[in-house]
Amino acid sequence: MFFWYSALILMADALQVMDMRLRQLAAGNGTSDEMFLMVTEKLEAAAEARTIFIRGGDCSHVLDHYRKVVAANIERLPAR
């Protein structure tokens, strides 16, 4: 798959997750557990990206990793 296409899909999915989280916060449904999870997920994803680069991976591998993380959020968030 083209790098730019993966990047565009990741951006669209990330915007969807941000919209879901902002709507939860605006409705008063955002919990401190969700906020903690949001921060820890970002730190863990960044650490995994670093590991991918250290092991010789390239940007497309990192994008694939981030797309999996964001896709998991898309599936999890509407359930709340």
CSV table of C-alpha atoms in Angstrom, one decimal:
chain,number,residue,atom,x,y,z
A,1,MET,CA,0.0,0.0,0.0
A,2,PHE,CA,1.2,3.5,-0.7
A,3,PHE,CA,2.7,5.4,2.3
A,4,TRP,CA,0.6,8.5,1.7
A,5,TYR,CA,-2.6,6.5,1.6
A,6,SER,CA,-1.8,4.8,5.0
A,7,ALA,CA,-1.0,8.2,6.4
A,8,LEU,CA,-4.3,9.7,5.2
A,9,ILE,CA,-6.3,6.8,6.6
A,10,LEU,CA,-4.4,7.1,9.9
A,11,MET,CA,-5.2,10.8,10.1
A,12,ALA,CA,-8.9,10.3,9.3
A,13,ASP,CA,-9.2,7.5,12.0
A,14,ALA,CA,-7.3,9.6,14.5
A,15,LEU,CA,-9.7,12.5,13.9
A,16,GLN,CA,-12.6,10.2,14.5
A,17,VAL,CA,-11.2,9.0,17.8
A,18,MET,CA,-10.6,12.6,18.9
A,19,ASP,CA,-14.1,13.5,18.0
A,20,MET,CA,-15.5,10.6,20.0
A,21,ARG,CA,-13.4,11.5,23.1
A,22,LEU,CA,-14.3,15.2,22.9
A,23,ARG,CA,-18.0,14.3,22.6
A,24,GLN,CA,-17.7,12.1,25.7
A,25,LEU,CA,-16.0,14.9,27.6
A,26,ALA,CA,-18.6,17.5,26.5
A,27,ALA,CA,-21.4,15.2,27.6
A,28,GLY,CA,-19.7,14.7,31.0
A,29,ASN,CA,-19.1,11.0,30.3
A,30,GLY,CA,-15.3,11.3,30.2
A,31,THR,CA,-13.8,9.4,33.1
A,32,SER,CA,-10.4,9.9,34.7
A,33,ASP,CA,-9.7,6.2,33.8
A,34,GLU,CA,-10.3,7.1,30.1
A,35,MET,CA,-8.1,10.1,30.3
A,36,PHE,CA,-5.3,8.0,31.9
A,37,LEU,CA,-5.7,5.3,29.3
A,38,MET,CA,-5.5,8.0,26.5
A,39,VAL,CA,-2.2,9.2,27.8
A,40,THR,CA,-0.7,5.8,28.5
A,41,GLU,CA,-1.8,4.5,25.1
A,42,LYS,CA,0.1,7.4,23.4
A,43,LEU,CA,3.3,6.7,25.5
A,44,GLU,CA,3.1,3.0,24.8
A,45,ALA,CA,2.6,3.6,21.0
A,46,ALA,CA,5.5,5.9,20.9
A,47,ALA,CA,7.7,3.4,22.7
A,48,GLU,CA,6.7,0.7,20.3
A,49,ALA,CA,7.4,3.0,17.3
A,50,ARG,CA,10.9,3.6,18.7
A,51,THR,CA,11.3,-0.2,19.0
A,52,ILE,CA,10.2,-0.7,15.4
A,53,PHE,CA,12.8,1.8,14.2
A,54,ILE,CA,15.5,0.3,16.4
A,55,ARG,CA,14.8,-3.1,14.9
A,56,GLY,CA,15.2,-1.7,11.4
A,57,GLY,CA,11.6,-1.0,10.5
A,58,ASP,CA,10.6,1.9,8.4
A,59,CYS,CA,7.9,4.5,8.5
A,60,SER,CA,5.3,2.2,6.9
A,61,HIS,CA,5.7,-0.3,9.8
A,62,VAL,CA,5.2,2.5,12.3
A,63,LEU,CA,2.1,3.7,10.5
A,64,ASP,CA,0.7,0.1,10.5
A,65,HIS,CA,1.3,-0.1,14.2
A,66,TYR,CA,-0.4,3.3,14.9
A,67,ARG,CA,-3.4,2.3,12.7
A,68,LYS,CA,-3.9,-0.8,14.8
A,69,VAL,CA,-3.9,1.3,18.0
A,70,VAL,CA,-6.3,3.8,16.6
A,71,ALA,CA,-8.6,1.1,15.2
A,72,ALA,CA,-8.8,-0.5,18.6
A,73,ASN,CA,-9.9,2.9,20.0
A,74,ILE,CA,-12.6,3.2,17.4
A,75,GLU,CA,-14.0,-0.1,18.3
A,76,ARG,CA,-13.8,0.5,22.1
A,77,LEU,CA,-15.0,4.1,22.4
A,78,PRO,CA,-18.6,3.8,21.1
A,79,ALA,CA,-19.3,1.1,23.7
A,80,ARG,CA,-19.1,3.7,26.5
